[in-house]
Amino acid sequence: MTTSLVYRNGTVYGLVMRMLYGRHYAARFRAVDSEIPSGACVLDLCCGPATLYTRYLRDRDVDYRGLDLNEQFVAEVRHAGGRADVWDLHAGNPLPSADVVLMQASLYHFLPDPAPVLDRMLAAAREKVIVAEPIRNFASSDNRVLATLGRRYTDPGDGTRSHRFTEETLDALFAGYADRVRKQTLIAGGREKLYVLTP
């Protein structure tokens, strides 16, 4: 499959994300960073060009490893000094263990049934799982032009995804993990919702 332009280059990806989140762009990373304790071993799923690592975790006492389907993004993480591997989460392989297993803005790639990915994250985590997921999206906009652009230009290399989470559907998913949810809060000006779970 053909990777969308947005996913071919970390700089382009970063610019698009800055446009989408505006003044809340940095806040979405700070919210995740604040949940990661010093000295933690961190596994970042669908890590992208690893903005979380390069801007927040690289200078902390954190053992970071990113996994992504995109070879270019993995190369960018390695170039920045981080560990990263090409990894297809759709394959269903067990994940490497880590203190903290996280995923930011990528759970929708596993709709309509993201539970198996969450289950593998929980199985791999020793201390906590962090999921931050958009709940306001262009791809699900009532504006047909915005919705088409949102779907067409967000193919990471394994096909476009027409479905996105709303706050209601995301809450419904995590209701099945209620005994493990330790925190849930809106972040990034209400564009994303953050969940923290214990394994």
PDB file of C-alpha atoms in Angstrom:
ATOM      1  CA  MET A   1       0.000   0.000   0.000  1.00  0.00           C
ATOM      2  CA  THR A   2       1.078   3.595  -0.564  1.00  0.00           C
ATOM      3  CA  THR A   3       2.009   5.671   2.449  1.00  0.00           C
ATOM      4  CA  SER A   4       0.359   9.092   2.563  1.00  0.00           C
ATOM      5  CA  LEU A   5       2.561  12.167   2.178  1.00  0.00           C
ATOM      6  CA  VAL A   6       2.014  13.080   5.838  1.00  0.00           C
ATOM      7  CA  TYR A   7       3.683   9.823   6.907  1.00  0.00           C
ATOM      8  CA  ARG A   8       6.638   9.969   4.534  1.00  0.00           C
ATOM      9  CA  ASN A   9       8.602  12.611   6.384  1.00  0.00           C
ATOM     10  CA  GLY A  10       8.840  13.482  10.069  1.00  0.00           C
ATOM     11  CA  THR A  11       9.045  17.208   9.375  1.00  0.00           C
ATOM     12  CA  VAL A  12       5.875  17.182   7.268  1.00  0.00           C
ATOM     13  CA  TYR A  13       4.136  15.043   9.876  1.00  0.00           C
ATOM     14  CA  GLY A  14       5.158  17.447  12.630  1.00  0.00           C
ATOM     15  CA  LEU A  15       3.960  20.493  10.695  1.00  0.00           C
ATOM     16  CA  VAL A  16       0.567  18.910  10.036  1.00  0.00           C
ATOM     17  CA  MET A  17       0.180  17.980  13.697  1.00  0.00           C
ATOM     18  CA  ARG A  18       1.108  21.515  14.744  1.00  0.00           C
ATOM     19  CA  MET A  19      -1.541  22.874  12.384  1.00  0.00           C
ATOM     20  CA  LEU A  20      -4.179  20.499  13.736  1.00  0.00           C
ATOM     21  CA  TYR A  21      -3.455  21.131  17.420  1.00  0.00           C
ATOM     22  CA  GLY A  22      -2.394  24.761  17.255  1.00  0.00           C
ATOM     23  CA  ARG A  23      -1.498  26.192  20.665  1.00  0.00           C
ATOM     24  CA  HIS A  24      -2.303  22.840  22.304  1.00  0.00           C
ATOM     25  CA  TYR A  25       0.371  20.943  20.354  1.00  0.00           C
ATOM     26  CA  ALA A  26       2.984  20.890  23.130  1.00  0.00           C
ATOM     27  CA  ALA A  27       0.391  20.265  25.847  1.00  0.00           C
ATOM     28  CA  ARG A  28      -0.510  16.876  24.390  1.00  0.00           C
ATOM     29  CA  PHE A  29       3.084  15.693  24.817  1.00  0.00           C
ATOM     30  CA  ARG A  30       3.507  17.269  28.255  1.00  0.00           C
ATOM     31  CA  ALA A  31       0.431  15.388  29.484  1.00  0.00           C
ATOM     32  CA  VAL A  32       1.974  12.049  28.490  1.00  0.00           C
ATOM     33  CA  ASP A  33       5.459  13.000  29.680  1.00  0.00           C
ATOM     34  CA  SER A  34       4.103  13.855  33.137  1.00  0.00           C
ATOM     35  CA  GLU A  35       2.897  10.260  33.532  1.00  0.00           C
ATOM     36  CA  ILE A  36       6.331   8.734  32.871  1.00  0.00           C
ATOM     37  CA  PRO A  37       8.501   8.358  35.983  1.00  0.00           C
ATOM     38  CA  SER A  38      12.244   8.910  35.909  1.00  0.00           C
ATOM     39  CA  GLY A  39      14.194   5.699  35.404  1.00  0.00           C
ATOM     40  CA  ALA A  40      11.326   4.029  33.540  1.00  0.00           C
ATOM     41  CA  CYS A  41      11.724   1.658  30.618  1.00  0.00           C
ATOM     42  CA  VAL A  42       9.309   3.043  28.000  1.00  0.00           C
ATOM     43  CA  LEU A  43       7.809   1.311  24.975  1.00  0.00           C
ATOM     44  CA  ASP A  44       6.190   3.808  22.567  1.00  0.00           C
ATOM     45  CA  LEU A  45       3.855   2.113  20.067  1.00  0.00           C
ATOM     46  CA  CYS A  46       3.226   3.766  16.686  1.00  0.00           C
ATOM     47  CA  CYS A  47       5.895   6.220  17.798  1.00  0.00           C
ATOM     48  CA  GLY A  48       5.967   8.266  14.588  1.00  0.00           C
ATOM     49  CA  PRO A  49       9.042  10.499  14.339  1.00  0.00           C
ATOM     50  CA  ALA A  50       9.247  10.247  18.169  1.00  0.00           C
ATOM     51  CA  THR A  51       8.557  13.850  19.083  1.00  0.00           C
ATOM     52  CA  LEU A  52       7.826  12.674  22.623  1.00  0.00           C
ATOM     53  CA  TYR A  53      11.315  11.192  22.795  1.00  0.00           C
ATOM     54  CA  THR A  54      13.278  14.000  21.155  1.00  0.00           C
ATOM     55  CA  ARG A  55      11.572  16.888  22.970  1.00  0.00           C
ATOM     56  CA  TYR A  56      10.755  15.379  26.346  1.00  0.00           C
ATOM     57  CA  LEU A  57      12.313  12.009  27.166  1.00  0.00           C
ATOM     58  CA  ARG A  58      15.756  12.069  25.554  1.00  0.00           C
ATOM     59  CA  ASP A  59      17.268  14.259  28.274  1.00  0.00           C
ATOM     60  CA  ARG A  60      15.573  12.376  31.105  1.00  0.00           C
ATOM     61  CA  ASP A  61      16.667   9.179  32.831  1.00  0.00           C
ATOM     62  CA  VAL A  62      14.407   7.047  30.624  1.00  0.00           C
ATOM     63  CA  ASP A  63      15.153   3.885  28.634  1.00  0.00           C
ATOM     64  CA  TYR A  64      13.162   4.547  25.441  1.00  0.00           C
ATOM     65  CA  ARG A  65      12.196   2.206  22.609  1.00  0.00           C
ATOM     66  CA  GLY A  66       9.836   3.123  19.777  1.00  0.00           C
ATOM     67  CA  LEU A  67       7.964   0.752  17.485  1.00  0.00           C
ATOM     68  CA  ASP A  68       6.435   1.848  14.202  1.00  0.00           C
ATOM     69  CA  LEU A  69       5.378   0.375  10.865  1.00  0.00           C
ATOM     70  CA  ASN A  70       7.037   3.289   9.081  1.00  0.00           C
ATOM     71  CA  GLU A  71      10.715   2.661   8.269  1.00  0.00           C
ATOM     72  CA  GLN A  72      11.390   6.374   7.775  1.00  0.00           C
ATOM     73  CA  PHE A  73      10.100   7.236  11.242  1.00  0.00           C
ATOM     74  CA  VAL A  74      12.141   4.422  12.796  1.00  0.00           C
ATOM     75  CA  ALA A  75      15.239   5.757  11.034  1.00  0.00           C
ATOM     76  CA  GLU A  76      14.545   9.243  12.403  1.00  0.00           C
ATOM     77  CA  VAL A  77      14.276   7.927  15.964  1.00  0.00           C
ATOM     78  CA  ARG A  78      17.580   6.093  15.599  1.00  0.00           C
ATOM     79  CA  HIS A  79      19.231   9.160  14.077  1.00  0.00           C
ATOM     80  CA  ALA A  80      18.083  11.153  17.132  1.00  0.00           C
ATOM     81  CA  GLY A  81      19.804   8.639  19.414  1.00  0.00           C
ATOM     82  CA  GLY A  82      16.816   6.526  20.418  1.00  0.00           C
ATOM     83  CA  ARG A  83      16.133   2.841  20.001  1.00  0.00           C
ATOM     84  CA  ALA A  84      13.419   1.933  17.504  1.00  0.00           C
ATOM     85  CA  ASP A  85      12.268  -1.009  15.429  1.00  0.00           C
ATOM     86  CA  VAL A  86       9.965  -1.552  12.480  1.00  0.00           C
ATOM     87  CA  TRP A  87       6.965  -3.380  13.907  1.00  0.00           C
ATOM     88  CA  ASP A  88       3.544  -4.262  12.496  1.00  0.00           C
ATOM     89  CA  LEU A  89       1.105  -4.217  15.419  1.00  0.00           C
ATOM     90  CA  HIS A  90      -1.564  -5.779  13.215  1.00  0.00           C
ATOM     91  CA  ALA A  91       0.478  -8.997  13.118  1.00  0.00           C
ATOM     92  CA  GLY A  92      -0.555  -9.781  16.687  1.00  0.00           C
ATOM     93  CA  ASN A  93       2.894 -10.637  18.036  1.00  0.00           C
ATOM     94  CA  PRO A  94       3.499 -10.246  21.792  1.00  0.00           C
ATOM     95  CA  LEU A  95       5.049  -6.890  22.650  1.00  0.00           C
ATOM     96  CA  PRO A  96       8.412  -6.429  24.376  1.00  0.00           C
ATOM     97  CA  SER A  97       7.967  -5.820  28.087  1.00  0.00           C
ATOM     98  CA  ALA A  98       8.491  -2.358  29.572  1.00  0.00           C
ATOM     99  CA  ASP A  99       7.601  -0.418  32.699  1.00  0.00           C
ATOM    100  CA  VAL A 100       5.438   1.954  30.687  1.00  0.00           C
ATOM    101  CA  VAL A 101       3.735   1.029  27.415  1.00  0.00           C
ATOM    102  CA  LEU A 102       2.141   3.948  25.600  1.00  0.00           C
ATOM    103  CA  MET A 103       0.299   4.855  22.435  1.00  0.00           C
ATOM    104  CA  GLN A 104      -0.515   8.373  21.322  1.00  0.00           C
ATOM    105  CA  ALA A 105      -3.087   9.219  18.659  1.00  0.00           C
ATOM    106  CA  SER A 106      -2.942   5.810  16.957  1.00  0.00           C
ATOM    107  CA  LEU A 107      -5.513   3.518  18.555  1.00  0.00           C
ATOM    108  CA  TYR A 108      -8.022   4.334  15.794  1.00  0.00           C
ATOM    109  CA  HIS A 109      -5.810   2.396  13.366  1.00  0.00           C
ATOM    110  CA  PHE A 110      -7.088  -0.758  15.053  1.00  0.00           C
ATOM    111  CA  LEU A 111     -10.805  -0.050  14.795  1.00  0.00           C
ATOM    112  CA  PRO A 112     -13.296  -1.667  14.717  1.00  0.00           C
ATOM    113  CA  ASP A 113     -11.726  -3.919  17.380  1.00  0.00           C
ATOM    114  CA  PRO A 114      -8.851  -2.238  19.255  1.00  0.00           C
ATOM    115  CA  ALA A 115      -9.242  -4.395  22.388  1.00  0.00           C
ATOM    116  CA  PRO A 116      -6.625  -6.993  21.333  1.00  0.00           C
ATOM    117  CA  VAL A 117      -3.996  -4.249  21.034  1.00  0.00           C
ATOM    118  CA  LEU A 118      -4.919  -2.893  24.461  1.00  0.00           C
ATOM    119  CA  ASP A 119      -4.728  -6.401  25.889  1.00  0.00           C
ATOM    120  CA  ARG A 120      -1.219  -6.842  24.473  1.00  0.00           C
ATOM    121  CA  MET A 121      -0.180  -3.470  25.888  1.00  0.00           C
ATOM    122  CA  LEU A 122      -1.427  -4.487  29.335  1.00  0.00           C
ATOM    123  CA  ALA A 123       0.360  -7.840  29.078  1.00  0.00           C
ATOM    124  CA  ALA A 124       3.638  -6.081  28.212  1.00  0.00           C
ATOM    125  CA  ALA A 125       3.452  -3.323  30.849  1.00  0.00           C
ATOM    126  CA  ARG A 126       5.008  -3.778  34.271  1.00  0.00           C
ATOM    127  CA  GLU A 127       3.726  -0.517  35.784  1.00  0.00           C
ATOM    128  CA  LYS A 128       1.286   1.336  33.558  1.00  0.00           C
ATOM    129  CA  VAL A 129      -0.288   1.746  30.145  1.00  0.00           C
ATOM    130  CA  ILE A 130      -0.861   5.229  28.742  1.00  0.00           C
ATOM    131  CA  VAL A 131      -3.244   5.866  25.859  1.00  0.00           C
ATOM    132  CA  ALA A 132      -3.930   9.347  24.502  1.00  0.00           C
ATOM    133  CA  GLU A 133      -6.412   9.343  21.643  1.00  0.00           C
ATOM    134  CA  PRO A 134      -8.047  12.102  19.584  1.00  0.00           C
ATOM    135  CA  ILE A 135     -11.790  12.455  20.097  1.00  0.00           C
ATOM    136  CA  ARG A 136     -12.276  15.411  17.737  1.00  0.00           C
ATOM    137  CA  ASN A 137     -11.122  14.571  14.205  1.00  0.00           C
ATOM    138  CA  PHE A 138     -11.258  15.988  10.704  1.00  0.00           C
ATOM    139  CA  ALA A 139     -11.875  12.505   9.314  1.00  0.00           C
ATOM    140  CA  SER A 140     -15.210  12.296  11.127  1.00  0.00           C
ATOM    141  CA  SER A 141     -16.183  15.889  10.380  1.00  0.00           C
ATOM    142  CA  ASP A 142     -19.645  16.717   9.014  1.00  0.00           C
ATOM    143  CA  ASN A 143     -17.806  18.766   6.394  1.00  0.00           C
ATOM    144  CA  ARG A 144     -17.310  16.319   3.512  1.00  0.00           C
ATOM    145  CA  VAL A 145     -14.198  18.070   2.191  1.00  0.00           C
ATOM    146  CA  LEU A 146     -12.447  17.998   5.588  1.00  0.00           C
ATOM    147  CA  ALA A 147     -13.541  14.415   6.195  1.00  0.00           C
ATOM    148  CA  THR A 148     -12.192  13.287   2.809  1.00  0.00           C
ATOM    149  CA  LEU A 149      -8.859  15.031   3.391  1.00  0.00           C
ATOM    150  CA  GLY A 150      -8.636  13.578   6.893  1.00  0.00           C
ATOM    151  CA  ARG A 151      -9.065  10.058   5.593  1.00  0.00           C
ATOM    152  CA  ARG A 152      -7.080  10.310   2.367  1.00  0.00           C
ATOM    153  CA  TYR A 153      -3.915  11.759   3.841  1.00  0.00           C
ATOM    154  CA  THR A 154      -3.647   9.608   6.967  1.00  0.00           C
ATOM    155  CA  ASP A 155      -2.441   6.272   5.611  1.00  0.00           C
ATOM    156  CA  PRO A 156       0.666   5.196   7.569  1.00  0.00           C
ATOM    157  CA  GLY A 157       1.325   2.395   5.091  1.00  0.00           C
ATOM    158  CA  ASP A 158      -1.289  -0.189   6.023  1.00  0.00           C
ATOM    159  CA  GLY A 159      -4.370   1.417   4.497  1.00  0.00           C
ATOM    160  CA  THR A 160      -6.608   4.383   5.262  1.00  0.00           C
ATOM    161  CA  ARG A 161      -8.978   4.297   8.215  1.00  0.00           C
ATOM    162  CA  SER A 162     -12.412   5.862   7.830  1.00  0.00           C
ATOM    163  CA  HIS A 163     -13.426   5.468  11.478  1.00  0.00           C
ATOM    164  CA  ARG A 164     -12.308   7.580  14.425  1.00  0.00           C
ATOM    165  CA  PHE A 165     -13.156   7.692  18.099  1.00  0.00           C
ATOM    166  CA  THR A 166     -15.555  10.109  19.711  1.00  0.00           C
ATOM    167  CA  GLU A 167     -15.393  10.652  23.443  1.00  0.00           C
ATOM    168  CA  GLU A 168     -18.427   8.374  23.827  1.00  0.00           C
ATOM    169  CA  THR A 169     -16.968   5.490  21.828  1.00  0.00           C
ATOM    170  CA  LEU A 170     -13.570   5.797  23.516  1.00  0.00           C
ATOM    171  CA  ASP A 171     -15.199   5.799  26.953  1.00  0.00           C
ATOM    172  CA  ALA A 172     -17.219   2.742  25.952  1.00  0.00           C
ATOM    173  CA  LEU A 173     -14.039   0.889  25.019  1.00  0.00           C
ATOM    174  CA  PHE A 174     -12.333   1.695  28.311  1.00  0.00           C
ATOM    175  CA  ALA A 175     -15.446   0.834  30.305  1.00  0.00           C
ATOM    176  CA  GLY A 176     -14.408  -2.756  29.643  1.00  0.00           C
ATOM    177  CA  TYR A 177     -11.178  -2.032  31.550  1.00  0.00           C
ATOM    178  CA  ALA A 178     -12.784  -0.091  34.402  1.00  0.00           C
ATOM    179  CA  ASP A 179     -10.980  -2.075  37.094  1.00  0.00           C
ATOM    180  CA  ARG A 180      -7.624  -1.057  35.576  1.00  0.00           C
ATOM    181  CA  VAL A 181      -8.295   2.599  34.743  1.00  0.00           C
ATOM    182  CA  ARG A 182      -6.499   4.854  37.196  1.00  0.00           C
ATOM    183  CA  LYS A 183      -6.927   8.144  35.385  1.00  0.00           C
ATOM    184  CA  GLN A 184      -8.924   9.638  32.547  1.00  0.00           C
ATOM    185  CA  THR A 185      -8.836  13.261  31.518  1.00  0.00           C
ATOM    186  CA  LEU A 186      -9.213  15.527  28.509  1.00  0.00           C
ATOM    187  CA  ILE A 187      -5.969  17.012  27.177  1.00  0.00           C
ATOM    188  CA  ALA A 188      -4.829  19.238  24.307  1.00  0.00           C
ATOM    189  CA  GLY A 189      -7.743  21.640  24.619  1.00  0.00           C
ATOM    190  CA  GLY A 190     -10.236  18.791  24.615  1.00  0.00           C
ATOM    191  CA  ARG A 191      -9.036  17.305  21.326  1.00  0.00           C
ATOM    192  CA  GLU A 192      -7.631  14.176  22.994  1.00  0.00           C
ATOM    193  CA  LYS A 193      -8.497  12.018  25.958  1.00  0.00           C
ATOM    194  CA  LEU A 194      -5.818  10.470  28.143  1.00  0.00           C
ATOM    195  CA  TYR A 195      -6.224   7.147  29.913  1.00  0.00           C
ATOM    196  CA  VAL A 196      -3.770   5.630  32.389  1.00  0.00           C
ATOM    197  CA  LEU A 197      -4.214   1.951  33.289  1.00  0.00           C
ATOM    198  CA  THR A 198      -2.405  -0.480  35.555  1.00  0.00           C
ATOM    199  CA  PRO A 199      -1.656  -3.975  34.223  1.00  0.00           C
TER     200      PRO A 199
END
